[in-house]
C-alpha positions as a LaTeX table, in Angstrom:
\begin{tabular}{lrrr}
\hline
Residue & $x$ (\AA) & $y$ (\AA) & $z$ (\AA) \\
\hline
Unk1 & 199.22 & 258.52 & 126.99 \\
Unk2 & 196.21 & 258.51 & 124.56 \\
Unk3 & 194.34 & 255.77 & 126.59 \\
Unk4 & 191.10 & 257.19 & 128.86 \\
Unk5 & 192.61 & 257.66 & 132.16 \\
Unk6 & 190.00 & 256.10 & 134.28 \\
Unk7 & 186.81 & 254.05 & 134.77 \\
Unk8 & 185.80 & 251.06 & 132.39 \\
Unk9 & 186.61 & 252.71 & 129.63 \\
Unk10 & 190.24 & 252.55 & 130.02 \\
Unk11 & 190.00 & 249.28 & 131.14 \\
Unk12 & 188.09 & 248.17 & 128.28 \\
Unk13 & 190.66 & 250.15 & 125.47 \\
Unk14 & 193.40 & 248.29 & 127.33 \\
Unk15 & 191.93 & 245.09 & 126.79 \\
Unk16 & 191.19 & 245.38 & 123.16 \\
Unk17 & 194.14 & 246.85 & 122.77 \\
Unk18 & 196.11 & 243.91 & 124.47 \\
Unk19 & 194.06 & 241.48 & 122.49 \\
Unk20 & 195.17 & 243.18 & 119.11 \\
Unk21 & 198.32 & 243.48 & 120.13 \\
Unk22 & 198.39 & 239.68 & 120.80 \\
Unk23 & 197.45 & 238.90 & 117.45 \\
Unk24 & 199.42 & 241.82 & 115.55 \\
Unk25 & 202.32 & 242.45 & 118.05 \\
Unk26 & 204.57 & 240.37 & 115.82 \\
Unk27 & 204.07 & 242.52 & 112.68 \\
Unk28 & 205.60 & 246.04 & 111.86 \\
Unk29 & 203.37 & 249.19 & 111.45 \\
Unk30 & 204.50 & 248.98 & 107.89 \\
Unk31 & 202.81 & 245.20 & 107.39 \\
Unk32 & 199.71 & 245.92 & 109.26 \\
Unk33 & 197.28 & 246.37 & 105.80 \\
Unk34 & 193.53 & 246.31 & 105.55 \\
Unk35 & 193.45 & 242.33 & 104.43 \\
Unk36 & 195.49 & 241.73 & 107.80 \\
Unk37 & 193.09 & 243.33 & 109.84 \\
Unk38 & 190.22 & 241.66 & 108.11 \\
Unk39 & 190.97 & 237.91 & 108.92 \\
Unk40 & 192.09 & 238.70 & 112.10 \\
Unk41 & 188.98 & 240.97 & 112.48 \\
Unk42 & 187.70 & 237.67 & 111.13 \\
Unk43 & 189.31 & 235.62 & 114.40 \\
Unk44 & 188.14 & 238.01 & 116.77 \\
Unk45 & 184.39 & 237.64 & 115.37 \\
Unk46 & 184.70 & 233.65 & 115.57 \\
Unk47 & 187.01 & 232.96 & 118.89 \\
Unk48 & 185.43 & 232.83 & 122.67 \\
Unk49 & 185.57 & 235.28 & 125.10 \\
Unk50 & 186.70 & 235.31 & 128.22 \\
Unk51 & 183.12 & 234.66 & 129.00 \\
Unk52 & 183.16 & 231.63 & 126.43 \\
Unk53 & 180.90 & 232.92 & 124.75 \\
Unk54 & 181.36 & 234.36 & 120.60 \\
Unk55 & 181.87 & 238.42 & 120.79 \\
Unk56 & 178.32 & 240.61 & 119.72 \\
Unk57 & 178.78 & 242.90 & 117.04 \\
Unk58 & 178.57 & 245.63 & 118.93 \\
Unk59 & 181.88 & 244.46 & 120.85 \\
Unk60 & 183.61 & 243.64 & 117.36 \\
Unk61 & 183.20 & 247.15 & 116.39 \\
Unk62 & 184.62 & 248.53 & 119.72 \\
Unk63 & 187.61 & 246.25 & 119.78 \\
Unk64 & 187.65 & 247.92 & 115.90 \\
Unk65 & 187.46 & 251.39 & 116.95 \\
Unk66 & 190.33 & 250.60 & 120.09 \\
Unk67 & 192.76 & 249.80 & 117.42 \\
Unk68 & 191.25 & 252.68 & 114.77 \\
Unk69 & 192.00 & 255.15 & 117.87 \\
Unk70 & 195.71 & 253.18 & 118.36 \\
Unk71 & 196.08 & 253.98 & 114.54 \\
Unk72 & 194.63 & 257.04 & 113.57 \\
Unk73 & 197.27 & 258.95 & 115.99 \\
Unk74 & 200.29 & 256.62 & 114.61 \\
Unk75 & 199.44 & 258.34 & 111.46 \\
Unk76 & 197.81 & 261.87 & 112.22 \\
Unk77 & 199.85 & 262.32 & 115.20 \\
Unk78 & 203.10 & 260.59 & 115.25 \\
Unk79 & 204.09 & 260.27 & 111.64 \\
Unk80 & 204.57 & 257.08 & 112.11 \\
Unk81 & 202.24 & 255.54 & 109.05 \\
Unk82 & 200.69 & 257.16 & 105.91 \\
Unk83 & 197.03 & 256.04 & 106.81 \\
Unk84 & 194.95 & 254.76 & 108.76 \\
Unk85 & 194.57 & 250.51 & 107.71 \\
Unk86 & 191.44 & 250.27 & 109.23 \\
Unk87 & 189.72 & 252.96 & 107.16 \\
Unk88 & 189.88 & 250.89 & 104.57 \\
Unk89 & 188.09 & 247.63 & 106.54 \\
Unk90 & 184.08 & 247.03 & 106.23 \\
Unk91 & 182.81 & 246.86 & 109.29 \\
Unk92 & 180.35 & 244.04 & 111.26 \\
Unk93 & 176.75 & 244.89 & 110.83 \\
Unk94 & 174.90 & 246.19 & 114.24 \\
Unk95 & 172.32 & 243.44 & 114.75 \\
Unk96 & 172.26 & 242.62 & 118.54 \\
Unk97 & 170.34 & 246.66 & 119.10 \\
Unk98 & 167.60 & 246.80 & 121.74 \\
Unk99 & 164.38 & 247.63 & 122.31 \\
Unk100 & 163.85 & 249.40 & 125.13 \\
Unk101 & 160.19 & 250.14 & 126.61 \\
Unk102 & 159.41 & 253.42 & 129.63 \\
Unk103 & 158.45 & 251.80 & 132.53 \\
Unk104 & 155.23 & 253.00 & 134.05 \\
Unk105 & 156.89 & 255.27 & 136.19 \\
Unk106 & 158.83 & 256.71 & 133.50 \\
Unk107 & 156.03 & 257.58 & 131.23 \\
Unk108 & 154.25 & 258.84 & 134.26 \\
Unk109 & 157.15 & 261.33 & 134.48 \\
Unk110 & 157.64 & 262.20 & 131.32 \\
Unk111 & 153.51 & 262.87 & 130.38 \\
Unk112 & 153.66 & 264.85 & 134.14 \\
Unk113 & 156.92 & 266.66 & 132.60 \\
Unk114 & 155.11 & 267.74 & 129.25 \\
Unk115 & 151.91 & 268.49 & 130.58 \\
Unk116 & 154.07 & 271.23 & 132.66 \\
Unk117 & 155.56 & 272.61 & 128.82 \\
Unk118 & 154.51 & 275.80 & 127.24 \\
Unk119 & 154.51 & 274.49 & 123.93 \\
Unk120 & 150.90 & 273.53 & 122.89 \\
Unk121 & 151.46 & 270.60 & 120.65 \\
Unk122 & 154.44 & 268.91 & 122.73 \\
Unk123 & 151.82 & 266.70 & 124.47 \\
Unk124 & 149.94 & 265.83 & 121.08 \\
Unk125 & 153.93 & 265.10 & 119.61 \\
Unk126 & 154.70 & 262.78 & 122.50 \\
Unk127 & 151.72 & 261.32 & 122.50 \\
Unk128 & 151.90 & 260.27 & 118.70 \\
Unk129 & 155.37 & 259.24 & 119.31 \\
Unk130 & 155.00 & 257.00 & 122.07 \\
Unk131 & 151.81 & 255.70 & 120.01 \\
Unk132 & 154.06 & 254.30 & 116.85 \\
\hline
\end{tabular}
């Protein structure tokens, strides 16, 4: 019931949450402590894929935030806990971000776009922003 409904989304919460339930299934609510979740935080980091290839840590942290989600309502909502484990867990640093560059057409668009503005300096702002 507290899963997205549709779309990847859901389908990407269910499979984090099957993979940590693989891997923590076995343990009660009551055993599942920060230092758990950190080595197997610590497998999840260091196994393959399904693509056989080692997770980004951008995926680390969503498979983190699935099971944050799973937790935060076992203890907010149901009762069921008197945290939130995971709280208490350092996360992965961010370190695979991108750059990403306008195309021509897109900078065409946008400079059309803020030519058309009534602000006066909104041309002069873009301009130094796209600049640096």
């Amino acid at each position: 019931d507290e899963l997205p409904k549709k779309g990847n989304d859901a389908r990407n919460r269910k499979q984090h949450l099957d993979w940590w339930n693989r891997h923590l299934g076995a343990f009660s609510l009551a055993l599942i402590r920060p230092s758990l979740i950190k080595a197997t935080i610590s497998i999840l980091e260091t196994e393959e894929s399904a693509k056989k290839t080692k997770r980004a840590p951008g995926t680390v942290i969503r498979y983190i935030a699935s099971l944050s989600h799973l937790l935060s309502v076992a203890w907010k909502e149901w009762e069921w806990i008197p945290e939130n484990p995971v709280c208490k867990v350092s996360k992965p640093s961010l370190s695979n971000a991108r750059q990403r560059y306008l195309s021509r057409e897109e900078l065409a668009r946008l400079l059309e776009e803020v030519k058309k503005s009534k602000c006066p300096i909104l041309l002069l702002i873009v301009v130094l922003a796209l600049s640096t």
